[in-house]
Tab-separated table of C-alpha atoms (C1' of nucleotides) in Angstrom:
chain	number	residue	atom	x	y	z
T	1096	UNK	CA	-54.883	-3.593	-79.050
T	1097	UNK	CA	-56.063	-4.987	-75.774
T	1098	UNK	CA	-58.783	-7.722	-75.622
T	1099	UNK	CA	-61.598	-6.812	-73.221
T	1100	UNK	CA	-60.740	-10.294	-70.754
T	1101	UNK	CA	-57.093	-9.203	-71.101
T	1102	UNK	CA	-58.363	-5.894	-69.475
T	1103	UNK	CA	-60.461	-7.445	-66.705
T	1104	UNK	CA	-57.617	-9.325	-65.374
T	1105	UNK	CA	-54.942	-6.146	-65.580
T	1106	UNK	CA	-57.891	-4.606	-63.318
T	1107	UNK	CA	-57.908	-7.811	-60.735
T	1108	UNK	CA	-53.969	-7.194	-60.853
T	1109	UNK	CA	-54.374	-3.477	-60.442
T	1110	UNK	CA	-56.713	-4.560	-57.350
T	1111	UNK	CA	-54.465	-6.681	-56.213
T	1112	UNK	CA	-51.099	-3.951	-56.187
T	1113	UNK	CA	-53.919	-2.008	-54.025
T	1114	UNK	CA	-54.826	-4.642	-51.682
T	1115	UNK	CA	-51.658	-5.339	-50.515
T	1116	UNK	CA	-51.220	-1.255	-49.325
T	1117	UNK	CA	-54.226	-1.333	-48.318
T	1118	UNK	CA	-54.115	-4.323	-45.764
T	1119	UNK	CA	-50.920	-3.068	-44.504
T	1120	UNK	CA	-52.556	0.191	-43.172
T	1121	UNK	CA	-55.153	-1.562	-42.164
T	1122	UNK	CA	-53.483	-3.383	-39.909
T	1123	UNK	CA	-51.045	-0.879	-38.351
T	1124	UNK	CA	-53.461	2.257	-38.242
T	1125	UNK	CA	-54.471	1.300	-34.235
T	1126	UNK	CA	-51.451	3.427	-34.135
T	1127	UNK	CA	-53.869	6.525	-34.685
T	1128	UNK	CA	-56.815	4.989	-32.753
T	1129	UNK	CA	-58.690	3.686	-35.577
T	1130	UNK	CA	-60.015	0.447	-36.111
T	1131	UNK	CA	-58.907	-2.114	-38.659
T	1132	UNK	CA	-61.983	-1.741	-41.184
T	1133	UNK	CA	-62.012	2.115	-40.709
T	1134	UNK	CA	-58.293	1.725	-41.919
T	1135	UNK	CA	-59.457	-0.290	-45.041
T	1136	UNK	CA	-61.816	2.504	-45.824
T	1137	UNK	CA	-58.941	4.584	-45.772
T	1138	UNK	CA	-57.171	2.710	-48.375
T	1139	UNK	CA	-59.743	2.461	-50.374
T	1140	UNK	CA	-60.453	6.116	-50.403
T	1141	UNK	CA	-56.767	6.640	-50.862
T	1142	UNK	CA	-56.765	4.824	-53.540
T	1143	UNK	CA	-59.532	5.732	-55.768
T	1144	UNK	CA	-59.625	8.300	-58.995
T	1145	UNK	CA	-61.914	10.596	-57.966
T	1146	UNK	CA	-63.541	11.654	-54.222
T	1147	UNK	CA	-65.830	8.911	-52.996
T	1148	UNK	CA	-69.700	9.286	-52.160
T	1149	UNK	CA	-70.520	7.101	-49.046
T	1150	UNK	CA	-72.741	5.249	-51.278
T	1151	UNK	CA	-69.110	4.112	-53.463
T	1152	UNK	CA	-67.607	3.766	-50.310
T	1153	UNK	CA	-70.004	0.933	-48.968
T	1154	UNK	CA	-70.907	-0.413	-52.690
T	1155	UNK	CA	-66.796	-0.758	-52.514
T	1156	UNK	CA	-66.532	-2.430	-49.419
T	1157	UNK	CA	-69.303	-4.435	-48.824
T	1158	UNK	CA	-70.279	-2.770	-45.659
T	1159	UNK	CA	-73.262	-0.174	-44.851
T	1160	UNK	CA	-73.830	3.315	-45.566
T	1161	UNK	CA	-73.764	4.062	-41.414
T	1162	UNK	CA	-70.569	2.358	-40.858
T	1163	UNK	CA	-69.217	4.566	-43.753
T	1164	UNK	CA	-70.449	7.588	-42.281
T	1165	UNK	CA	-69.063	6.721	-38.721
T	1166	UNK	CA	-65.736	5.860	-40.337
T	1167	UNK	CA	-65.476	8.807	-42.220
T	1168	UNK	CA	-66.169	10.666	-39.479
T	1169	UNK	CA	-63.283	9.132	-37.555
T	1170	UNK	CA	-61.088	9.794	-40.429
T	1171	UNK	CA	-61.980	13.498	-40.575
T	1172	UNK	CA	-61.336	14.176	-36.969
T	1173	UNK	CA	-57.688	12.546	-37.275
T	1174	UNK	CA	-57.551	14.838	-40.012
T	1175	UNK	CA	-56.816	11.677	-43.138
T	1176	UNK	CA	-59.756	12.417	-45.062
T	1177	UNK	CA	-61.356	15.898	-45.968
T	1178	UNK	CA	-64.478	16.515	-47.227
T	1179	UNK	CA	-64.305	17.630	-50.876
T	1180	UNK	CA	-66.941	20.376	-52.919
T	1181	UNK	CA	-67.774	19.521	-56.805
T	1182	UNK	CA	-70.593	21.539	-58.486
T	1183	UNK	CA	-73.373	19.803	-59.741
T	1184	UNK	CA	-72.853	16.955	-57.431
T	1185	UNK	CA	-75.429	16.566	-54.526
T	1186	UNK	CA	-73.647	13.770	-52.485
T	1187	UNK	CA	-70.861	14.614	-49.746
T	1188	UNK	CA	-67.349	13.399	-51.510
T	1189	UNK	CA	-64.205	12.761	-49.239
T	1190	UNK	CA	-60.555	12.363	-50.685
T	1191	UNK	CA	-57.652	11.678	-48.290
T	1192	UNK	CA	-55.411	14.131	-46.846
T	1193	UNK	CA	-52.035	14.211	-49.272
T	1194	UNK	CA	-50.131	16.077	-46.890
T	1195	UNK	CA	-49.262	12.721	-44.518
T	1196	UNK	CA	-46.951	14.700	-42.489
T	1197	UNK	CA	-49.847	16.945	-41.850
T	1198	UNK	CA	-52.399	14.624	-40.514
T	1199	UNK	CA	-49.522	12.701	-38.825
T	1200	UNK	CA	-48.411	16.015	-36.729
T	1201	UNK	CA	-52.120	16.098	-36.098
T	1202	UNK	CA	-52.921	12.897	-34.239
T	1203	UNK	CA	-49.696	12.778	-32.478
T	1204	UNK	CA	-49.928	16.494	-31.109
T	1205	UNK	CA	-53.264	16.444	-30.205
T	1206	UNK	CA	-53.153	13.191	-29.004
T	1207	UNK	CA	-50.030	13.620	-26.814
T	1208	UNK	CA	-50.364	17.342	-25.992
T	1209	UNK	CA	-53.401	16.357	-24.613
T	1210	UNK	CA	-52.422	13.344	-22.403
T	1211	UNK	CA	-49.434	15.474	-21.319
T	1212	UNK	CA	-51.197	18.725	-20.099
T	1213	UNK	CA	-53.743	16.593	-18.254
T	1214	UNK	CA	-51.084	14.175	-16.182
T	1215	UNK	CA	-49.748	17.744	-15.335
T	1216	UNK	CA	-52.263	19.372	-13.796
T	1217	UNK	CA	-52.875	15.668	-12.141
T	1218	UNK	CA	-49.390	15.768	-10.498
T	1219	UNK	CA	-50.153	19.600	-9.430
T	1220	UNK	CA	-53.488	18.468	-7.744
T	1221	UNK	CA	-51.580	15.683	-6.019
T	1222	UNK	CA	-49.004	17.437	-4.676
T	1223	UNK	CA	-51.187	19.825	-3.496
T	1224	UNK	CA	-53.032	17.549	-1.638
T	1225	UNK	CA	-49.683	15.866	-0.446
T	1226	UNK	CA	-48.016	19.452	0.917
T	1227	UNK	CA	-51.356	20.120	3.203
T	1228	UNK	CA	-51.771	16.700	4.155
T	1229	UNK	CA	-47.630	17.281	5.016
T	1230	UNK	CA	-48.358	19.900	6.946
T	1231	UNK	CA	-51.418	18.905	8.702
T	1232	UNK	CA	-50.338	15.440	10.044
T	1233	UNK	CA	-48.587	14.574	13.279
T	1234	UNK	CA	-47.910	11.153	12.376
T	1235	UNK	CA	-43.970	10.374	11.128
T	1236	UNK	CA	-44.397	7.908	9.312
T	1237	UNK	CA	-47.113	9.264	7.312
T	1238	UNK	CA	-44.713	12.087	6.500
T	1239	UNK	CA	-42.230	10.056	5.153
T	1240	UNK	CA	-44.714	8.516	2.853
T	1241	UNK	CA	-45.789	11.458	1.235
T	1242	UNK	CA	-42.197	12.783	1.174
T	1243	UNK	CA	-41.001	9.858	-0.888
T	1244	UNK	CA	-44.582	10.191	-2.941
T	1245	UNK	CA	-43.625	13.640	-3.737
T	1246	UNK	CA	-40.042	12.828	-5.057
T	1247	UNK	CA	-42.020	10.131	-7.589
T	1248	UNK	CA	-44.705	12.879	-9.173
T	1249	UNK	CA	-41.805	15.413	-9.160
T	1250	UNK	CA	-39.824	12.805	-11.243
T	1251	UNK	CA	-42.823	12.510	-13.557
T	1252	UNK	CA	-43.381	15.762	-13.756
T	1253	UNK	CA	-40.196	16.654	-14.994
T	1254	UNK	CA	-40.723	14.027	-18.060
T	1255	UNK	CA	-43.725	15.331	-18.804
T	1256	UNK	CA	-42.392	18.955	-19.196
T	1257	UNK	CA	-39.807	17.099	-21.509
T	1258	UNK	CA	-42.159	15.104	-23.453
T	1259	UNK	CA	-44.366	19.019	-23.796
T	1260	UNK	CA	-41.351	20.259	-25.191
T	1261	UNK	CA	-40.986	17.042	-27.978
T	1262	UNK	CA	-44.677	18.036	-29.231
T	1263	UNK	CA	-44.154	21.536	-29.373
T	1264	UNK	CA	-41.096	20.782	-31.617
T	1265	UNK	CA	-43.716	18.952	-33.912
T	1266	UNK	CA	-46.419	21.576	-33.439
T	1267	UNK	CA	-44.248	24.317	-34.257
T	1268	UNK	CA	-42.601	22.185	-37.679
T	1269	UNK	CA	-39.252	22.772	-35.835
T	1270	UNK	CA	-38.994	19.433	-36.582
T	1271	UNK	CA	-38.886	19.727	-40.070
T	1272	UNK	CA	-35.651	21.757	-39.501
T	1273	UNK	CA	-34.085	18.847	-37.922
T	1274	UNK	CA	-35.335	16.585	-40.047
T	1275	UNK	CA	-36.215	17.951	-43.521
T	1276	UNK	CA	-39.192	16.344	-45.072
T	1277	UNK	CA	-38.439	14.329	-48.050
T	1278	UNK	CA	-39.530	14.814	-51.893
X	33	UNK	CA	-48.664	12.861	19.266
X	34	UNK	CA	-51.232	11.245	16.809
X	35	UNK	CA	-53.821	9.345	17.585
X	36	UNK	CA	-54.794	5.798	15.780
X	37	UNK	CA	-57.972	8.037	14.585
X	38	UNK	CA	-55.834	11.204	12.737
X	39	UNK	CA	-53.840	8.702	11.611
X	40	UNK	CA	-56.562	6.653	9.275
X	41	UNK	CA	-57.652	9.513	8.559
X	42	UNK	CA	-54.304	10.648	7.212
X	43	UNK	CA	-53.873	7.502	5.226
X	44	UNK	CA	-57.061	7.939	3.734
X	45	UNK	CA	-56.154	11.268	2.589
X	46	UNK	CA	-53.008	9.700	1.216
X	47	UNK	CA	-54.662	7.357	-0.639
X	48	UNK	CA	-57.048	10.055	-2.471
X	49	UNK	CA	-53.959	12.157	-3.446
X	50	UNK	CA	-52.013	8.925	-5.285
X	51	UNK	CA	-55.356	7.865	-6.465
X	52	UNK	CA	-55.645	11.397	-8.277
X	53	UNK	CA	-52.701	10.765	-10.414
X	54	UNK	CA	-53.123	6.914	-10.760
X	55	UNK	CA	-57.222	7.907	-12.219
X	56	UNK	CA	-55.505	10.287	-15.091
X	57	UNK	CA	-53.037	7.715	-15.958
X	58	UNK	CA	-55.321	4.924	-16.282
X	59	UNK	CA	-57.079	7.744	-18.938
X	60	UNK	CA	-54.516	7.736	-20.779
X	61	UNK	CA	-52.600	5.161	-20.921
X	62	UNK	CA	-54.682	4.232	-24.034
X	63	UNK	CA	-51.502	5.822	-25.915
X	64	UNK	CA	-49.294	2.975	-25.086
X	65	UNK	CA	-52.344	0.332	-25.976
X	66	UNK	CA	-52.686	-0.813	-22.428
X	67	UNK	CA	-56.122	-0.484	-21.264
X	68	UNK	CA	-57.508	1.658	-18.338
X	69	UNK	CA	-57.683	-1.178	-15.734
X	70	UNK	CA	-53.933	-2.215	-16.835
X	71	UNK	CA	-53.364	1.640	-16.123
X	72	UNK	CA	-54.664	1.527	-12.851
X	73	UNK	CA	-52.113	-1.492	-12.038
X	74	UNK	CA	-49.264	0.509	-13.064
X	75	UNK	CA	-50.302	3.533	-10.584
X	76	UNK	CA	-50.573	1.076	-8.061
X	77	UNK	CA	-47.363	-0.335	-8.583
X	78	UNK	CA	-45.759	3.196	-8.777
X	79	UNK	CA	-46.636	4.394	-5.486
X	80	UNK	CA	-45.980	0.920	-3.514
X	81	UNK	CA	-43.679	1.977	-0.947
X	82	UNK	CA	-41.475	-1.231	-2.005
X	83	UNK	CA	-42.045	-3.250	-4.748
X	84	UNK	CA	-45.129	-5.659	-5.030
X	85	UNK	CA	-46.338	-9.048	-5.220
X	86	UNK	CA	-49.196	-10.288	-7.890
X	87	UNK	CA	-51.552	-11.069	-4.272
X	88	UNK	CA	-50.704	-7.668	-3.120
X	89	UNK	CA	-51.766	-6.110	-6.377
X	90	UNK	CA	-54.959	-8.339	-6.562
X	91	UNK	CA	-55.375	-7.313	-3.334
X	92	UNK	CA	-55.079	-3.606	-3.959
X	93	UNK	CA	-57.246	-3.297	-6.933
X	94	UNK	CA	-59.931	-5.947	-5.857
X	95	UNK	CA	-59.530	-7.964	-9.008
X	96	UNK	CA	-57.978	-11.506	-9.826
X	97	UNK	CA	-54.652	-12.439	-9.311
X	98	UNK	CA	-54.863	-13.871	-13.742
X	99	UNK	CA	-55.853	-10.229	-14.117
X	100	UNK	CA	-52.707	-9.277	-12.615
X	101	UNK	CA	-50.423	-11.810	-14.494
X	102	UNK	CA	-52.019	-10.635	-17.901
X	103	UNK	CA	-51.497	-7.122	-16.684
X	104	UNK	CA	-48.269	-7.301	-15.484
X	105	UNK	CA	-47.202	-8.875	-18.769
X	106	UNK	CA	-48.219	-6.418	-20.715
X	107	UNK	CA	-46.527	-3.382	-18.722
X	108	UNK	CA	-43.177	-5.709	-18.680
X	109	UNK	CA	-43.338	-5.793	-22.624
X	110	UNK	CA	-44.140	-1.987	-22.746
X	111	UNK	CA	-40.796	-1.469	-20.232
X	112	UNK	CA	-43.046	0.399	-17.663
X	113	UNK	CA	-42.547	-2.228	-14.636
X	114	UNK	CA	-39.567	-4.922	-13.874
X	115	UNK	CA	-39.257	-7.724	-12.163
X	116	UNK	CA	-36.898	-7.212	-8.873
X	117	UNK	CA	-35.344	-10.116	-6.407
X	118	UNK	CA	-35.128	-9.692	-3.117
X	119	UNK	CA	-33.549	-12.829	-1.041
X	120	UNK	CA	-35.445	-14.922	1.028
X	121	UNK	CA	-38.656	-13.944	-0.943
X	122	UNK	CA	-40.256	-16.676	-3.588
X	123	UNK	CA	-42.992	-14.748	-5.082
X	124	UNK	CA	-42.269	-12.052	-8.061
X	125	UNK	CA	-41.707	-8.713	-7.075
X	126	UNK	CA	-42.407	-5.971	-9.355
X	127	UNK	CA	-41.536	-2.532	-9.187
X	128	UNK	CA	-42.035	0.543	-12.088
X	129	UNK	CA	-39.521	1.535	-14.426
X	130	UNK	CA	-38.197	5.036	-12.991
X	131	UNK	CA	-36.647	5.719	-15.906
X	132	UNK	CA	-40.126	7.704	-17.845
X	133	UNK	CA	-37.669	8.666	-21.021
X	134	UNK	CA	-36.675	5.181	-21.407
X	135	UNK	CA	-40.320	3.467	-21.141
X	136	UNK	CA	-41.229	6.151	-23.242
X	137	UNK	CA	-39.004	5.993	-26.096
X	138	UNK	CA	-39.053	2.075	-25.874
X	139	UNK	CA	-42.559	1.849	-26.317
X	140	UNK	CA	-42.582	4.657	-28.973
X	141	UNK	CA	-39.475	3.520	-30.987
X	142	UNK	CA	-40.882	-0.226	-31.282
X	143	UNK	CA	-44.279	0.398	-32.172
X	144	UNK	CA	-43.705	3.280	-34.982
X	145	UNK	CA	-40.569	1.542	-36.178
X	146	UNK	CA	-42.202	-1.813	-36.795
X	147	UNK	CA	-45.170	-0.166	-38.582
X	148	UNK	CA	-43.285	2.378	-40.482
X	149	UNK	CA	-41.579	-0.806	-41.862
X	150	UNK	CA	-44.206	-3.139	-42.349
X	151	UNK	CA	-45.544	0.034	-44.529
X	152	UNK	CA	-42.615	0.761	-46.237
X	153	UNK	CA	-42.408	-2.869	-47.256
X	154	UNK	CA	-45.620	-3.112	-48.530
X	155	UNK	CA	-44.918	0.287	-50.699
X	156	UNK	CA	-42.086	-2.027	-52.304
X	157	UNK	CA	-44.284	-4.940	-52.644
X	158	UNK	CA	-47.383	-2.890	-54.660
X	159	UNK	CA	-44.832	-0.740	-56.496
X	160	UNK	CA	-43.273	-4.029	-58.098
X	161	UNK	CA	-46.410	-5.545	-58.406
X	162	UNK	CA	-47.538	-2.094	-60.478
X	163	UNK	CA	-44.374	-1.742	-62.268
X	164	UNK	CA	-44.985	-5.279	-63.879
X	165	UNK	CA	-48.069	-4.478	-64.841
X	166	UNK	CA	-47.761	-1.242	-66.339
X	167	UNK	CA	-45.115	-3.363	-69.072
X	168	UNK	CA	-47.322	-5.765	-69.576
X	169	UNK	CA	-50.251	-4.183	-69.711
X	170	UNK	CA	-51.944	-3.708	-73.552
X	171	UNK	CA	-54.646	-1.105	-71.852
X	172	UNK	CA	-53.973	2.875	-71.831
X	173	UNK	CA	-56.462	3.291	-69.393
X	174	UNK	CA	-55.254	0.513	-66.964
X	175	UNK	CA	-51.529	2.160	-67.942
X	176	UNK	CA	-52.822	5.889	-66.420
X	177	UNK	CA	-54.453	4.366	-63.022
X	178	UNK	CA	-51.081	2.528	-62.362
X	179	UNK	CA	-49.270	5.757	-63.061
X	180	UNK	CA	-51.118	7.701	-61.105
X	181	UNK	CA	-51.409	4.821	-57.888
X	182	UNK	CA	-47.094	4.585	-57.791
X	183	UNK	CA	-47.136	8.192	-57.536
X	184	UNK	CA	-49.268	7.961	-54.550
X	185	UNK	CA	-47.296	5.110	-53.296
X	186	UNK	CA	-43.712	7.487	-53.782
X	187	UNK	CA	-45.107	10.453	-52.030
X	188	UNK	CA	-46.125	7.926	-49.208
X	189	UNK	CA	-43.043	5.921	-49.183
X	190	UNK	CA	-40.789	9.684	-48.642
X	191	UNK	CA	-43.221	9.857	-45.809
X	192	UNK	CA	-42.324	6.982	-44.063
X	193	UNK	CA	-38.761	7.755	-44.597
X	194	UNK	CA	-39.215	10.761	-42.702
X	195	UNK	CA	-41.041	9.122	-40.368
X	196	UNK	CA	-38.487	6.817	-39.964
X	197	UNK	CA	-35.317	9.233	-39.171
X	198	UNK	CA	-37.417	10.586	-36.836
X	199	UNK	CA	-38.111	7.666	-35.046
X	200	UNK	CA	-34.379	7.017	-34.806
X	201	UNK	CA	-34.186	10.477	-33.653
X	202	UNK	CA	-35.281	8.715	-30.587
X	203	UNK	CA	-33.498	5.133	-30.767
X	204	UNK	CA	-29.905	6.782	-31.058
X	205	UNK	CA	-30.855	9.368	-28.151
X	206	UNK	CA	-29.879	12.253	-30.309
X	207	UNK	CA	-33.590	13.589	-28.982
X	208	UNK	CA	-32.033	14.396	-26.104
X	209	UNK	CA	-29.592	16.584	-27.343
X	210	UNK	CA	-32.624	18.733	-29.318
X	211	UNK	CA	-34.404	18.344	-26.054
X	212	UNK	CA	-32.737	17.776	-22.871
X	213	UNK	CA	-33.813	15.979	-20.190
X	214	UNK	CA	-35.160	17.675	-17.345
X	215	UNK	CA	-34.091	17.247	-13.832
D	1131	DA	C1'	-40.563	-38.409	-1.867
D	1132	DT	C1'	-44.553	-35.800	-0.367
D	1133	DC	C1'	-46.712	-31.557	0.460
D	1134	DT	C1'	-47.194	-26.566	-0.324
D	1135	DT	C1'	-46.817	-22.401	-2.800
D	1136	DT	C1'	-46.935	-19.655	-6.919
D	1137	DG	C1'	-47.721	-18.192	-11.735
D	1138	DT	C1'	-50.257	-18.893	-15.799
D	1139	DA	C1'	-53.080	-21.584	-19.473
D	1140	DC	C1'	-57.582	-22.211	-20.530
D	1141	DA	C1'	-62.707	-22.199	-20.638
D	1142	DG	C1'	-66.577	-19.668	-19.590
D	1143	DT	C1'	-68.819	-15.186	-18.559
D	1144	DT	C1'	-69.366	-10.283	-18.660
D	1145	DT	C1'	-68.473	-5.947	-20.775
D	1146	DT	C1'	-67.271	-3.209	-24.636
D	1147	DT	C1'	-66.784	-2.312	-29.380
D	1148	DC	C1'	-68.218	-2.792	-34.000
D	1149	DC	C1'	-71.617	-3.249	-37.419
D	1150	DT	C1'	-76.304	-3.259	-39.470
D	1151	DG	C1'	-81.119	-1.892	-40.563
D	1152	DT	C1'	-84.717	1.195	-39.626
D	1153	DA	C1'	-86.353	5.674	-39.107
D	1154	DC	C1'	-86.230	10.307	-39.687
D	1155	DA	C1'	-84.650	15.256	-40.369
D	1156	DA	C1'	-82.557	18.416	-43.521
D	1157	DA	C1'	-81.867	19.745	-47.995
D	1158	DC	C1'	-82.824	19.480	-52.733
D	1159	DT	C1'	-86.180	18.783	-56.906
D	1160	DT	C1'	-90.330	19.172	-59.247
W	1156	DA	C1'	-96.480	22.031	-51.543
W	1157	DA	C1'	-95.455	17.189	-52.203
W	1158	DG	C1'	-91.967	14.002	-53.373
W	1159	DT	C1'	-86.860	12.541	-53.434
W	1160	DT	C1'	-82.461	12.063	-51.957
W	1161	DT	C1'	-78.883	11.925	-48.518
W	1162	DG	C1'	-76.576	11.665	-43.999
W	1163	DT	C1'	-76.856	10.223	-39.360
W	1164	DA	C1'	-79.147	8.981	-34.665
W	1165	DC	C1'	-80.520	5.117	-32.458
W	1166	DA	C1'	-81.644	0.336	-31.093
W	1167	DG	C1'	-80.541	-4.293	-31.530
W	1168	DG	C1'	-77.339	-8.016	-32.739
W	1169	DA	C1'	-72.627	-9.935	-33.666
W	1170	DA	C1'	-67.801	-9.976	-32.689
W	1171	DA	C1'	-63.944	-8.867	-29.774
W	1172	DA	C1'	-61.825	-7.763	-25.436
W	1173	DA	C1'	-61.510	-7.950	-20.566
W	1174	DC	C1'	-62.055	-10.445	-16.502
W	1175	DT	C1'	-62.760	-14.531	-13.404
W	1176	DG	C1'	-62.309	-19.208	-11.394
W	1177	DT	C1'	-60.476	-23.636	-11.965
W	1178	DA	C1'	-56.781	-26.569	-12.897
W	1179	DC	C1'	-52.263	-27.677	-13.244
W	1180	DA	C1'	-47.078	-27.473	-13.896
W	1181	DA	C1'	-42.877	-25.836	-11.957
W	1182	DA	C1'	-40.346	-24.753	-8.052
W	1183	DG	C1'	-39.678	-24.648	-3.085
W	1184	DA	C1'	-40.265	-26.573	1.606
W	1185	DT	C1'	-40.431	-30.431	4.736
DNA sequence: ATCTTTGTACAGTTTTTCCTGTACAAACTT
DNA sequence: AAGTTTGTACAGGAAAAACTGTACAAAGAT
């Protein structure tokens, strides 16, 4: 038998055993480009029995409805929390994403696949520019300037086909062949 | 022949080509944490035709030479610039990293390594905290959320194991074998 | 030893980000 | 149809980040 106070303070342990995950991922999720409290919300969400109702969410936190619903929204687009139907039940409810390699591949690829594509076609506009301004100019040592230019954003550009390659291998799960998720 | 007049003109063009690519980094160089301005530094630095003093760079970018201390810091502690000597000069000199892969990896490898195991350790810490609960624990109820939080915490903890293989994927340079570097 | 140059710590200001409360539209209930 | 409930847009306020100028210590020049 378990006295009602003993049960109160197993919950404020419970709480506790939470709170420690919790502030961890709060504090490295600027990793994914979300704040710090957005990454409690996380936790918390993670963490609870059933999908949450913005209204849990900020009763649970302390923190308003709007900052809930901005969060959330954060945490949908990086793909961590998904939005969750129950019959009967009115409210929106959001659970986390379980598949973590999932909404990792997700931020990461779009994030870098992104950044990647557009430094590309930067480089191509530059060097465009560069080869008529070559070709245009009488003046030497403007030549040489844009010669040794070009060498640099040909150097980048060749990492940046490299680093396209690296997120394909995560976009396509290639990755997983290399290294095998875990159980 | 050129005239002084082509000859501005030509420079200006110059300028507008390197400041095509130096505008898309500073977009996103949010992916290694260094702000847009800091970005901007970095392009500067990368197409200095030798490498550059903290007046030079205030200079350039029309901002204060503190900016350009604090900047130049934090591009040093990503690995994207280095400090040169040349003989004969007192000031700092700074120059970019050529090396893209290594700046790259170094500022990937530190930053997911050092979260992944901040993470993991906290998955240790709130499993041990549960595990001690659950046994001494009277409650059924309190007994079934702790079961069900650990297995959370396992599924996330083989995560982060992954994550962190991959993440020496990099470190060791076997990457490059998967993906070679281009040329 | 004195004078100058150079990088950065620090305090104050500006800009940006984060958070809240109010207001309201869309959807549901009666 | 009128009355509720629920999510979010928006404006204003609080907190954080970025930037500047001043001041000074460390190192170099004279």
């Amino acid at each position: 038998m378990s006295s009602q106070r003993e049960s109160e303070e197993d919950l404020l342990r419970l709480e506790e055993a939470r709170n420690k995950f919790i502030s961890e991922i709060a504090k490295n999720i600027h990793l994914y480009n979300i704040s710090s409290s957005v990454g409690r919300l996380y936790g918390t969400v993670f963490f609870a029995e059933t999908p949450m109702t913005l209204d849990e969410m900020s009763q649970s936190l302390g923190m308003s409805k709007t900052s809930m619903s901005t969060g959330i929204r954060a945490l949908s687009e990086a793909n961590m929390v998904e939005r969750v139907w129950e019959k009967g039940i009115r409210k929106d409810l959001y659970k986390t994403e379980d598949d973590w390699y999932k909404s990792f591949s997700n931020v990461f690829i779009t994030r870098w696949r992104n950044a990647t594509e557009l430094n590309m076609s930067a480089i191509k506009d530059s060097k465009k520019m560069m080869k008529e301004l070559y070709n245009e100019s009488n003046d030497e040592s403007i030549k040489e300037k844009v010669d040794r230019d070009m060498e640099k954003l040909t150097k980048a550009e060749a990492y940046y086909e490299w680093l396209n390659e690296v997120v394909a291998l995560f976009d396509t799960g290639e990755i997983f062949d290399i290294v095998p998720k875990k159980h």
